[in-house]
Amino acid sequence: MNKIVLHATDLDGYLRDSDKEKIARADSMYETSLACCKAIETASTPAEKEKAEAALVESAAQIGKFLKHVCSEEPNIHVYSFETPREQHGGASRIIAKLRDPRTSHEEFLYFIQRAYELMFAHVYSDAALPRKRSIITKTPVTFPIRNYAVHRIPDVDEMIKNTVMCVMLRGALLPSIIISKEIQEYSSDDHVTPFALFRIKRDDSKSEKNMDYILDLDRSFFNLEKLDGKDLIFADPMNATGGSLVTIVTYLKKQGIHPKSITFINVISALKGSLRIVRAIEDASVHTLWMDPSLNDQAYILPGLGDAGDRLNGADTSVNSRNMIQLMADYGSGIINLYRAQVKEIEQTVLGY
Ligand SMILES: O=P(O)(O)OC[C@H]1O[C@H](OP(=O)(O)OP(=O)(O)O)[C@H](O)[C@@H]1O
Ligand SMILES: O=c1cc[nH]c(=O)[nH]1
């Protein structure tokens, strides 16, 4: 057993007093939402339910305003819905709502995760590269009167991606990481496939936030330390709750003498606490999230959240049924595997060591 464990108490000291005040305020605002949720659940007439729903809508609006204000003072925290034009918010909101809904099927969940990460790639890379663009010339199937070629101008992301390594926090981050890597490949001028580093990191679900253990299982991780030094590390994990999992990996890397050039953490939902902790604990880290949620429950799950992202993406991973990496990828199905052929090959080589 070759495990690195970070305890909840190791995370003490990163947050500033002013951060703690903001988190406490968001928690207390979310108490109001929870009271509305209770009123919705217990309403005995349609009118009572309608009143409770209106109160929930108002509470969510207040929380949104507060979080936006907090993030406006944080240069390294980027929330898609706070930074993009209003016209784009509806689409992001729809995706998050579908991901939150327990009725969303497994296949639909994968589909909406894919859409979420396409938006996030645009926000973090292709939109950010503008106005730099390059021309691509594409052959079309139309050959009469002669073979046709079309010209398109696409954002030039080459400078931004050339030094990157895709770091995967297994299991929840596997598909998101593959998607971001694929987007990088599609936008690069040389069909660039990111190197991969795979970290098996797990929170101990039997613990609460206050006594949480974050366990990095080195026997089930696959990476070459030397290939991480001086690199721009991308971590694409759908959920950032306490920030503890990422801090565990980065602390371990630094103790091994690895100094990443930058760390880009790309989430679907990031809690306020996890966002602040990452940017305080890790130098040169930036958090980019499609959505920010205000609070955590005692088990360190995000509120309102979407439940266990790893389980919803990959199925339950009990100790009796602990699937290995190659099995996990096979389980995504042949359709997805074909789409992400280059990434799957790169991951297989990293895992199998050839
Ligand atoms: O910000 P934190 O408090 O560290 O929580 C976030 C982590 O929790 C989830 O993984 P989990 O431990 O559930 O493992 P899984 O990916 O196998 O589901 C998620 O995918 C993140 O990696
Ligand atoms: O709410 C949460 C928190 C951590 N990990 C998840 O998958 N969901």
mmCIF file of C-alpha atoms and ligand atoms in Angstrom:
data_model
loop_
_atom_site.group_PDB
_atom_site.id
_atom_site.type_symbol
_atom_site.label_atom_id
_atom_site.label_comp_id
_atom_site.label_asym_id
_atom_site.label_seq_id
_atom_site.Cartn_x
_atom_site.Cartn_y
_atom_site.Cartn_z
ATOM 1 C CA MET A 1 0.000 0.000 0.000
ATOM 2 C CA ASN A 2 1.654 3.176 -1.189
ATOM 3 C CA LYS A 3 -0.660 5.966 -0.098
ATOM 4 C CA ILE A 4 -0.278 9.661 0.650
ATOM 5 C CA VAL A 5 -2.949 10.941 3.009
ATOM 6 C CA LEU A 6 -3.808 14.565 3.683
ATOM 7 C CA HIS A 7 -6.040 15.254 6.685
ATOM 8 C CA ALA A 8 -8.643 17.971 6.972
ATOM 9 C CA THR A 9 -6.484 19.685 9.597
ATOM 10 C CA ASP A 10 -3.627 19.978 7.052
ATOM 11 C CA LEU A 11 -5.879 22.386 5.178
ATOM 12 C CA ASP A 12 -6.154 24.730 8.179
ATOM 13 C CA GLY A 13 -4.434 28.031 7.758
ATOM 14 C CA TYR A 14 -4.839 28.530 4.022
ATOM 15 C CA LEU A 15 -8.048 30.546 4.237
ATOM 16 C CA ARG A 16 -7.808 34.143 5.426
ATOM 17 C CA ASP A 17 -10.152 35.484 8.120
ATOM 18 C CA SER A 18 -11.893 37.550 5.441
ATOM 19 C CA ASP A 19 -12.412 34.358 3.362
ATOM 20 C CA LYS A 20 -13.947 32.613 6.359
ATOM 21 C CA GLU A 21 -16.344 35.535 6.836
ATOM 22 C CA LYS A 22 -17.425 35.338 3.186
ATOM 23 C CA ILE A 23 -17.909 31.566 3.408
ATOM 24 C CA ALA A 24 -19.927 31.969 6.630
ATOM 25 C CA ARG A 25 -22.096 34.603 4.934
ATOM 26 C CA ALA A 26 -22.710 32.324 1.925
ATOM 27 C CA ASP A 27 -23.563 29.451 4.310
ATOM 28 C CA SER A 28 -26.012 31.606 6.200
ATOM 29 C CA MET A 29 -27.627 32.835 2.957
ATOM 30 C CA TYR A 30 -27.931 29.210 1.882
ATOM 31 C CA GLU A 31 -29.754 28.422 5.168
ATOM 32 C CA THR A 32 -32.569 30.606 3.797
ATOM 33 C CA SER A 33 -32.625 28.510 0.604
ATOM 34 C CA LEU A 34 -32.746 25.341 2.687
ATOM 35 C CA ALA A 35 -35.742 26.695 4.610
ATOM 36 C CA CYS A 36 -37.448 27.280 1.229
ATOM 37 C CA CYS A 37 -36.551 23.718 0.127
ATOM 38 C CA LYS A 38 -38.167 22.402 3.291
ATOM 39 C CA ALA A 39 -41.290 24.515 2.657
ATOM 40 C CA ILE A 40 -41.489 23.140 -0.927
ATOM 41 C CA GLU A 41 -41.197 19.567 0.343
ATOM 42 C CA THR A 42 -43.843 20.002 3.052
ATOM 43 C CA ALA A 43 -46.306 22.316 1.227
ATOM 44 C CA SER A 44 -49.818 20.955 1.528
ATOM 45 C CA THR A 45 -51.448 23.152 -1.154
ATOM 46 C CA PRO A 46 -50.346 24.388 -4.600
ATOM 47 C CA ALA A 47 -50.473 27.976 -3.317
ATOM 48 C CA GLU A 48 -48.109 27.151 -0.447
ATOM 49 C CA LYS A 49 -45.729 25.452 -2.856
ATOM 50 C CA GLU A 50 -45.802 28.416 -5.245
ATOM 51 C CA LYS A 51 -44.992 30.807 -2.396
ATOM 52 C CA ALA A 52 -42.066 28.644 -1.253
ATOM 53 C CA GLU A 53 -40.727 28.401 -4.825
ATOM 54 C CA ALA A 54 -40.895 32.191 -5.258
ATOM 55 C CA ALA A 55 -38.931 32.586 -2.016
ATOM 56 C CA LEU A 56 -36.329 30.080 -3.262
ATOM 57 C CA VAL A 57 -35.942 32.005 -6.536
ATOM 58 C CA GLU A 58 -35.376 35.234 -4.585
ATOM 59 C CA SER A 59 -32.881 33.549 -2.249
ATOM 60 C CA ALA A 60 -30.916 32.107 -5.217
ATOM 61 C CA ALA A 61 -30.781 35.570 -6.815
ATOM 62 C CA GLN A 62 -29.352 37.094 -3.626
ATOM 63 C CA ILE A 63 -26.750 34.343 -3.352
ATOM 64 C CA GLY A 64 -25.764 34.767 -7.011
ATOM 65 C CA LYS A 65 -25.228 38.510 -6.478
ATOM 66 C CA PHE A 66 -23.123 37.887 -3.388
ATOM 67 C CA LEU A 67 -20.914 35.232 -5.036
ATOM 68 C CA LYS A 68 -20.417 37.451 -8.076
ATOM 69 C CA HIS A 69 -19.290 40.270 -5.825
ATOM 70 C CA VAL A 70 -16.857 37.994 -3.952
ATOM 71 C CA CYS A 71 -15.385 36.684 -7.216
ATOM 72 C CA SER A 72 -15.010 40.181 -8.665
ATOM 73 C CA GLU A 73 -12.274 40.690 -6.023
ATOM 74 C CA GLU A 74 -10.458 37.428 -6.884
ATOM 75 C CA PRO A 75 -8.277 37.664 -10.016
ATOM 76 C CA ASN A 76 -7.613 33.899 -10.049
ATOM 77 C CA ILE A 77 -11.200 32.692 -9.717
ATOM 78 C CA HIS A 78 -13.142 32.698 -12.976
ATOM 79 C CA VAL A 79 -16.820 31.805 -13.064
ATOM 80 C CA TYR A 80 -18.214 31.395 -16.577
ATOM 81 C CA SER A 81 -21.626 32.728 -15.652
ATOM 82 C CA PHE A 82 -20.112 35.824 -14.003
ATOM 83 C CA GLU A 83 -17.715 36.652 -16.826
ATOM 84 C CA THR A 84 -19.570 35.949 -20.069
ATOM 85 C CA PRO A 85 -22.250 38.100 -21.740
ATOM 86 C CA ARG A 86 -25.811 37.618 -20.473
ATOM 87 C CA GLU A 87 -26.794 35.936 -23.754
ATOM 88 C CA GLN A 88 -24.587 32.956 -22.872
ATOM 89 C CA HIS A 89 -25.885 32.401 -19.335
ATOM 90 C CA GLY A 90 -29.085 30.595 -20.299
ATOM 91 C CA GLY A 91 -27.165 27.800 -22.038
ATOM 92 C CA ALA A 92 -24.821 27.283 -19.078
ATOM 93 C CA SER A 93 -27.740 27.352 -16.649
ATOM 94 C CA ARG A 94 -29.616 24.735 -18.670
ATOM 95 C CA ILE A 95 -26.597 22.399 -18.622
ATOM 96 C CA ILE A 96 -26.105 22.738 -14.874
ATOM 97 C CA ALA A 97 -29.825 22.199 -14.220
ATOM 98 C CA LYS A 98 -29.775 18.973 -16.273
ATOM 99 C CA LEU A 99 -26.654 17.742 -14.476
ATOM 100 C CA ARG A 100 -28.200 18.443 -11.079
ATOM 101 C CA ASP A 101 -31.447 16.613 -11.869
ATOM 102 C CA PRO A 102 -31.428 13.043 -10.446
ATOM 103 C CA ARG A 103 -33.719 12.008 -13.338
ATOM 104 C CA THR A 104 -30.959 12.758 -15.880
ATOM 105 C CA SER A 105 -29.893 9.372 -17.219
ATOM 106 C CA HIS A 106 -26.277 8.195 -17.270
ATOM 107 C CA GLU A 107 -25.992 8.758 -21.047
ATOM 108 C CA GLU A 108 -27.497 12.246 -20.769
ATOM 109 C CA PHE A 109 -25.190 13.015 -17.867
ATOM 110 C CA LEU A 110 -22.166 12.199 -20.079
ATOM 111 C CA TYR A 111 -23.674 14.319 -22.871
ATOM 112 C CA PHE A 112 -24.141 17.375 -20.628
ATOM 113 C CA ILE A 113 -20.672 16.949 -19.104
ATOM 114 C CA GLN A 114 -19.309 17.021 -22.640
ATOM 115 C CA ARG A 115 -21.238 20.218 -23.397
ATOM 116 C CA ALA A 116 -20.063 21.760 -20.125
ATOM 117 C CA TYR A 117 -16.421 21.077 -20.954
ATOM 118 C CA GLU A 118 -16.738 22.397 -24.490
ATOM 119 C CA LEU A 119 -17.983 25.678 -23.024
ATOM 120 C CA MET A 120 -15.160 25.641 -20.506
ATOM 121 C CA PHE A 121 -12.529 24.980 -23.171
ATOM 122 C CA ALA A 122 -13.848 27.984 -25.083
ATOM 123 C CA HIS A 123 -13.798 30.148 -21.975
ATOM 124 C CA VAL A 124 -10.336 29.160 -20.765
ATOM 125 C CA TYR A 125 -8.552 28.723 -24.113
ATOM 126 C CA SER A 126 -10.154 29.495 -27.456
ATOM 127 C CA ASP A 127 -12.026 32.691 -26.470
ATOM 128 C CA ALA A 128 -9.094 33.770 -24.337
ATOM 129 C CA ALA A 129 -6.696 33.389 -27.309
ATOM 130 C CA LEU A 130 -8.613 35.987 -29.330
ATOM 131 C CA PRO A 131 -7.883 38.139 -31.269
ATOM 132 C CA ARG A 132 -5.076 35.712 -32.301
ATOM 133 C CA LYS A 133 -6.439 33.514 -35.080
ATOM 134 C CA ARG A 134 -5.057 31.238 -37.783
ATOM 135 C CA SER A 135 -6.506 30.027 -41.080
ATOM 136 C CA ILE A 136 -7.314 26.416 -41.755
ATOM 137 C CA ILE A 137 -8.007 25.094 -45.243
ATOM 138 C CA THR A 138 -10.311 22.101 -45.416
ATOM 139 C CA LYS A 139 -11.031 19.822 -48.336
ATOM 140 C CA THR A 140 -14.768 19.302 -48.868
ATOM 141 C CA PRO A 141 -16.531 16.293 -50.427
ATOM 142 C CA VAL A 142 -17.766 18.450 -53.337
ATOM 143 C CA THR A 143 -15.716 17.686 -56.499
ATOM 144 C CA PHE A 144 -17.750 19.281 -59.301
ATOM 145 C CA PRO A 145 -16.603 21.318 -61.231
ATOM 146 C CA ILE A 146 -13.399 20.692 -59.235
ATOM 147 C CA ARG A 147 -12.432 19.645 -55.674
ATOM 148 C CA ASN A 148 -13.516 22.406 -53.270
ATOM 149 C CA TYR A 149 -11.456 23.782 -50.395
ATOM 150 C CA ALA A 150 -12.926 26.000 -47.676
ATOM 151 C CA VAL A 151 -11.140 28.494 -45.435
ATOM 152 C CA HIS A 152 -11.889 28.978 -41.745
ATOM 153 C CA ARG A 153 -10.329 31.230 -39.176
ATOM 154 C CA ILE A 154 -10.024 29.670 -35.747
ATOM 155 C CA PRO A 155 -8.524 30.932 -32.466
ATOM 156 C CA ASP A 156 -4.780 30.288 -32.324
ATOM 157 C CA VAL A 157 -4.248 28.487 -29.005
ATOM 158 C CA ASP A 158 -0.802 27.033 -29.816
ATOM 159 C CA GLU A 159 1.138 29.230 -27.362
ATOM 160 C CA MET A 160 -1.326 28.507 -24.567
ATOM 161 C CA ILE A 161 -1.292 24.728 -24.877
ATOM 162 C CA LYS A 162 2.194 23.738 -25.993
ATOM 163 C CA ASN A 163 3.592 23.290 -22.433
ATOM 164 C CA THR A 164 0.516 21.593 -20.936
ATOM 165 C CA VAL A 165 0.138 18.220 -19.236
ATOM 166 C CA MET A 166 -3.343 16.817 -18.609
ATOM 167 C CA CYS A 167 -3.470 15.696 -14.982
ATOM 168 C CA VAL A 168 -6.383 13.393 -14.247
ATOM 169 C CA MET A 169 -7.931 13.067 -10.790
ATOM 170 C CA LEU A 170 -9.351 9.582 -11.077
ATOM 171 C CA ARG A 171 -12.107 8.722 -11.399
ATOM 172 C CA GLY A 172 -14.491 11.675 -11.774
ATOM 173 C CA ALA A 173 -12.084 13.694 -13.894
ATOM 174 C CA LEU A 174 -11.297 11.026 -16.508
ATOM 175 C CA LEU A 175 -13.898 11.916 -19.126
ATOM 176 C CA PRO A 176 -13.599 15.716 -18.597
ATOM 177 C CA SER A 177 -9.815 15.449 -19.024
ATOM 178 C CA ILE A 178 -10.201 13.452 -22.222
ATOM 179 C CA ILE A 179 -12.640 16.062 -23.567
ATOM 180 C CA ILE A 180 -10.353 19.019 -22.822
ATOM 181 C CA SER A 181 -7.400 17.146 -24.333
ATOM 182 C CA LYS A 182 -9.448 16.443 -27.456
ATOM 183 C CA GLU A 183 -10.390 20.134 -27.780
ATOM 184 C CA ILE A 184 -6.709 21.042 -27.446
ATOM 185 C CA GLN A 185 -5.885 18.557 -30.207
ATOM 186 C CA GLU A 186 -8.602 19.954 -32.471
ATOM 187 C CA TYR A 187 -7.521 23.588 -32.072
ATOM 188 C CA SER A 188 -3.741 23.026 -32.209
ATOM 189 C CA SER A 189 -1.936 23.527 -35.507
ATOM 190 C CA ASP A 190 -0.038 20.210 -35.191
ATOM 191 C CA ASP A 191 -2.679 17.732 -33.957
ATOM 192 C CA HIS A 192 -1.152 18.020 -30.484
ATOM 193 C CA VAL A 193 -2.116 15.282 -28.025
ATOM 194 C CA THR A 194 -1.411 16.314 -24.432
ATOM 195 C CA PRO A 195 0.701 14.011 -22.282
ATOM 196 C CA PHE A 196 -1.346 12.508 -19.435
ATOM 197 C CA ALA A 197 -0.586 12.001 -15.740
ATOM 198 C CA LEU A 198 -3.130 9.973 -13.777
ATOM 199 C CA PHE A 199 -3.658 10.346 -10.022
ATOM 200 C CA ARG A 200 -5.981 8.039 -8.086
ATOM 201 C CA ILE A 201 -7.290 10.365 -5.394
ATOM 202 C CA LYS A 202 -10.282 9.655 -3.192
ATOM 203 C CA ARG A 203 -12.007 11.350 -0.303
ATOM 204 C CA ASP A 204 -12.921 8.997 2.532
ATOM 205 C CA ASP A 205 -16.701 8.962 2.255
ATOM 206 C CA SER A 206 -17.124 7.617 5.793
ATOM 207 C CA LYS A 207 -15.739 10.899 7.177
ATOM 208 C CA SER A 208 -17.184 14.370 7.547
ATOM 209 C CA GLU A 209 -15.567 17.552 6.264
ATOM 210 C CA LYS A 210 -14.014 18.257 9.665
ATOM 211 C CA ASN A 211 -12.098 14.973 9.828
ATOM 212 C CA MET A 212 -11.832 14.214 6.087
ATOM 213 C CA ASP A 213 -8.945 12.150 4.707
ATOM 214 C CA TYR A 214 -7.833 12.751 1.125
ATOM 215 C CA ILE A 215 -6.081 9.598 -0.076
ATOM 216 C CA LEU A 216 -3.688 9.620 -3.021
ATOM 217 C CA ASP A 217 -3.141 5.980 -4.019
ATOM 218 C CA LEU A 218 0.254 5.883 -5.729
ATOM 219 C CA ASP A 219 -0.106 2.195 -6.657
ATOM 220 C CA ARG A 220 -3.110 3.087 -8.782
ATOM 221 C CA SER A 221 -1.617 6.292 -10.214
ATOM 222 C CA PHE A 222 0.412 6.618 -13.396
ATOM 223 C CA PHE A 223 2.786 9.526 -13.949
ATOM 224 C CA ASN A 224 6.381 10.422 -14.588
ATOM 225 C CA LEU A 225 7.489 13.113 -12.135
ATOM 226 C CA GLU A 226 10.167 14.530 -14.422
ATOM 227 C CA LYS A 227 7.613 15.209 -17.118
ATOM 228 C CA LEU A 228 5.641 17.475 -14.760
ATOM 229 C CA ASP A 229 8.382 19.890 -13.766
ATOM 230 C CA GLY A 230 7.980 23.399 -15.205
ATOM 231 C CA LYS A 231 4.794 22.400 -16.996
ATOM 232 C CA ASP A 232 1.398 24.051 -17.243
ATOM 233 C CA LEU A 233 -0.721 21.465 -15.449
ATOM 234 C CA ILE A 234 -4.400 21.189 -16.307
ATOM 235 C CA PHE A 235 -6.753 19.462 -13.867
ATOM 236 C CA ALA A 236 -10.289 19.079 -15.244
ATOM 237 C CA ASP A 237 -12.384 17.750 -12.363
ATOM 238 C CA PRO A 238 -16.136 18.365 -12.476
ATOM 239 C CA MET A 239 -16.390 19.089 -8.735
ATOM 240 C CA ASN A 240 -14.305 21.293 -6.466
ATOM 241 C CA ALA A 241 -15.810 21.078 -2.978
ATOM 242 C CA THR A 242 -13.232 21.641 -0.217
ATOM 243 C CA GLY A 243 -10.274 21.878 -2.606
ATOM 244 C CA GLY A 244 -8.577 19.144 -0.545
ATOM 245 C CA SER A 245 -8.061 16.623 -3.361
ATOM 246 C CA LEU A 246 -6.142 19.050 -5.572
ATOM 247 C CA VAL A 247 -4.141 20.418 -2.627
ATOM 248 C CA THR A 248 -3.160 16.819 -1.738
ATOM 249 C CA ILE A 249 -1.763 16.121 -5.213
ATOM 250 C CA VAL A 250 0.017 19.446 -5.613
ATOM 251 C CA THR A 251 1.533 19.277 -2.110
ATOM 252 C CA TYR A 252 2.818 15.787 -2.919
ATOM 253 C CA LEU A 253 4.317 16.954 -6.244
ATOM 254 C CA LYS A 254 6.042 19.899 -4.596
ATOM 255 C CA LYS A 255 7.507 17.642 -1.882
ATOM 256 C CA GLN A 256 8.977 15.560 -4.711
ATOM 257 C CA GLY A 257 10.727 18.711 -5.970
ATOM 258 C CA ILE A 258 8.332 19.371 -8.841
ATOM 259 C CA HIS A 259 7.553 23.012 -9.586
ATOM 260 C CA PRO A 260 4.750 23.387 -12.087
ATOM 261 C CA LYS A 261 4.735 26.617 -14.093
ATOM 262 C CA SER A 262 0.995 26.994 -13.599
ATOM 263 C CA ILE A 263 -2.040 25.030 -12.483
ATOM 264 C CA THR A 264 -5.371 25.461 -14.235
ATOM 265 C CA PHE A 265 -8.285 23.828 -12.437
ATOM 266 C CA ILE A 266 -11.359 23.487 -14.668
ATOM 267 C CA ASN A 267 -14.613 22.562 -12.926
ATOM 268 C CA VAL A 268 -18.279 22.281 -13.708
ATOM 269 C CA ILE A 269 -19.278 23.286 -10.173
ATOM 270 C CA SER A 270 -16.880 24.815 -7.709
ATOM 271 C CA ALA A 271 -17.972 25.685 -4.182
ATOM 272 C CA LEU A 272 -16.956 29.071 -2.829
ATOM 273 C CA LYS A 273 -14.840 27.419 -0.123
ATOM 274 C CA GLY A 274 -12.952 25.118 -2.519
ATOM 275 C CA SER A 275 -12.342 27.992 -4.951
ATOM 276 C CA LEU A 276 -10.874 30.269 -2.297
ATOM 277 C CA ARG A 277 -8.809 27.466 -0.788
ATOM 278 C CA ILE A 278 -7.196 26.534 -4.108
ATOM 279 C CA VAL A 279 -6.115 30.062 -4.958
ATOM 280 C CA ARG A 280 -4.794 30.661 -1.440
ATOM 281 C CA ALA A 281 -3.033 27.287 -1.049
ATOM 282 C CA ILE A 282 -1.441 26.894 -4.462
ATOM 283 C CA GLU A 283 0.771 29.517 -6.007
ATOM 284 C CA ASP A 284 0.056 30.189 -9.687
ATOM 285 C CA ALA A 285 -3.237 28.278 -9.552
ATOM 286 C CA SER A 286 -6.388 29.540 -11.186
ATOM 287 C CA VAL A 287 -9.882 28.138 -10.808
ATOM 288 C CA HIS A 288 -12.208 28.186 -13.813
ATOM 289 C CA THR A 289 -15.715 26.949 -13.247
ATOM 290 C CA LEU A 290 -18.908 26.867 -15.236
ATOM 291 C CA TRP A 291 -20.874 27.500 -12.047
ATOM 292 C CA MET A 292 -20.258 28.407 -8.416
ATOM 293 C CA ASP A 293 -22.303 26.932 -5.572
ATOM 294 C CA PRO A 294 -22.435 28.610 -2.167
ATOM 295 C CA SER A 295 -22.120 25.898 0.434
ATOM 296 C CA LEU A 296 -21.127 22.401 1.595
ATOM 297 C CA ASN A 297 -22.910 19.938 3.865
ATOM 298 C CA ASP A 298 -21.252 18.176 6.813
ATOM 299 C CA GLN A 299 -20.152 15.312 4.514
ATOM 300 C CA ALA A 300 -18.343 17.889 2.324
ATOM 301 C CA TYR A 301 -20.802 17.543 -0.558
ATOM 302 C CA ILE A 302 -21.533 20.681 -2.552
ATOM 303 C CA LEU A 303 -24.908 22.400 -1.967
ATOM 304 C CA PRO A 304 -27.124 22.472 -3.916
ATOM 305 C CA GLY A 305 -24.645 20.382 -5.956
ATOM 306 C CA LEU A 306 -25.269 17.422 -8.209
ATOM 307 C CA GLY A 307 -24.386 14.515 -5.936
ATOM 308 C CA ASP A 308 -21.428 12.235 -6.539
ATOM 309 C CA ALA A 309 -20.033 13.163 -9.961
ATOM 310 C CA GLY A 310 -17.618 10.201 -10.074
ATOM 311 C CA ASP A 311 -20.464 7.737 -9.503
ATOM 312 C CA ARG A 312 -22.763 9.485 -11.968
ATOM 313 C CA LEU A 313 -20.041 9.411 -14.632
ATOM 314 C CA ASN A 314 -18.529 5.993 -13.999
ATOM 315 C CA GLY A 315 -20.980 4.034 -11.872
ATOM 316 C CA ALA A 316 -20.328 3.156 -8.234
ATOM 317 C CA ASP A 317 -16.766 2.122 -7.415
ATOM 318 C CA THR A 318 -17.108 -0.032 -4.317
ATOM 319 C CA SER A 319 -14.090 -1.727 -2.786
ATOM 320 C CA VAL A 320 -15.560 -5.043 -3.950
ATOM 321 C CA ASN A 321 -15.885 -3.744 -7.479
ATOM 322 C CA SER A 322 -12.857 -1.526 -7.863
ATOM 323 C CA ARG A 323 -12.389 -1.214 -11.591
ATOM 324 C CA ASN A 324 -8.995 -0.618 -13.089
ATOM 325 C CA MET A 325 -8.185 2.159 -15.505
ATOM 326 C CA ILE A 326 -8.418 0.267 -18.751
ATOM 327 C CA GLN A 327 -11.719 -1.268 -17.643
ATOM 328 C CA LEU A 328 -13.000 2.203 -16.732
ATOM 329 C CA MET A 329 -12.292 3.492 -20.213
ATOM 330 C CA ALA A 330 -13.810 0.439 -21.849
ATOM 331 C CA ASP A 331 -16.948 1.115 -19.826
ATOM 332 C CA TYR A 332 -17.426 4.490 -21.499
ATOM 333 C CA GLY A 333 -18.486 2.538 -24.534
ATOM 334 C CA SER A 334 -17.060 2.076 -27.969
ATOM 335 C CA GLY A 335 -18.724 5.211 -29.380
ATOM 336 C CA ILE A 336 -16.952 7.521 -27.020
ATOM 337 C CA ILE A 337 -13.719 5.585 -27.190
ATOM 338 C CA ASN A 338 -13.654 6.015 -30.984
ATOM 339 C CA LEU A 339 -14.241 9.737 -30.733
ATOM 340 C CA TYR A 340 -11.366 10.109 -28.299
ATOM 341 C CA ARG A 341 -9.036 7.555 -29.935
ATOM 342 C CA ALA A 342 -5.825 9.606 -29.613
ATOM 343 C CA GLN A 343 -6.442 10.415 -25.946
ATOM 344 C CA VAL A 344 -7.297 6.801 -25.098
ATOM 345 C CA LYS A 345 -4.078 5.633 -26.782
ATOM 346 C CA GLU A 346 -2.040 8.194 -24.829
ATOM 347 C CA ILE A 347 -3.659 7.127 -21.537
ATOM 348 C CA GLU A 348 -3.125 3.429 -22.302
ATOM 349 C CA GLN A 349 0.554 4.127 -22.944
ATOM 350 C CA THR A 350 0.817 6.052 -19.658
ATOM 351 C CA VAL A 351 -0.874 3.267 -17.704
ATOM 352 C CA LEU A 352 0.763 0.300 -19.378
ATOM 353 C CA GLY A 353 4.144 1.998 -19.687
ATOM 354 C CA TYR A 354 5.028 1.570 -23.344
HETATM 355 O O1 LIG B 1 -12.753 19.417 -3.471
HETATM 356 P P1 LIG B 1 -12.763 18.097 -2.780
HETATM 357 O O2 LIG B 1 -13.421 18.177 -1.432
HETATM 358 O O3 LIG B 1 -11.437 17.474 -2.739
HETATM 359 O O4 LIG B 1 -13.751 17.151 -3.588
HETATM 360 C C1 LIG B 1 -13.680 16.990 -4.949
HETATM 361 C C2 LIG B 1 -13.330 15.581 -5.343
HETATM 362 O O5 LIG B 1 -14.389 14.692 -4.962
HETATM 363 C C3 LIG B 1 -14.745 13.886 -6.081
HETATM 364 O O6 LIG B 1 -13.986 12.736 -6.149
HETATM 365 P P2 LIG B 1 -14.196 11.480 -5.147
HETATM 366 O O7 LIG B 1 -13.297 11.581 -3.971
HETATM 367 O O8 LIG B 1 -15.664 11.362 -4.838
HETATM 368 O O9 LIG B 1 -13.696 10.265 -6.020
HETATM 369 P P3 LIG B 1 -14.280 9.741 -7.431
HETATM 370 O O10 LIG B 1 -13.727 10.686 -8.467
HETATM 371 O O11 LIG B 1 -13.739 8.380 -7.570
HETATM 372 O O12 LIG B 1 -15.775 9.792 -7.360
HETATM 373 C C4 LIG B 1 -14.487 14.815 -7.243
HETATM 374 O O13 LIG B 1 -14.416 14.177 -8.495
HETATM 375 C C5 LIG B 1 -13.209 15.515 -6.839
HETATM 376 O O14 LIG B 1 -12.059 14.803 -7.222
HETATM 377 O O1 LIG B 2 -20.639 17.449 -4.075
HETATM 378 C C1 LIG B 2 -19.621 16.800 -4.350
HETATM 379 C C2 LIG B 2 -18.406 16.982 -3.671
HETATM 380 C C3 LIG B 2 -17.323 16.234 -4.034
HETATM 381 N N1 LIG B 2 -17.451 15.330 -5.016
HETATM 382 C C4 LIG B 2 -18.607 15.145 -5.688
HETATM 383 O O2 LIG B 2 -18.683 14.322 -6.604
HETATM 384 N N2 LIG B 2 -19.663 15.877 -5.330
#
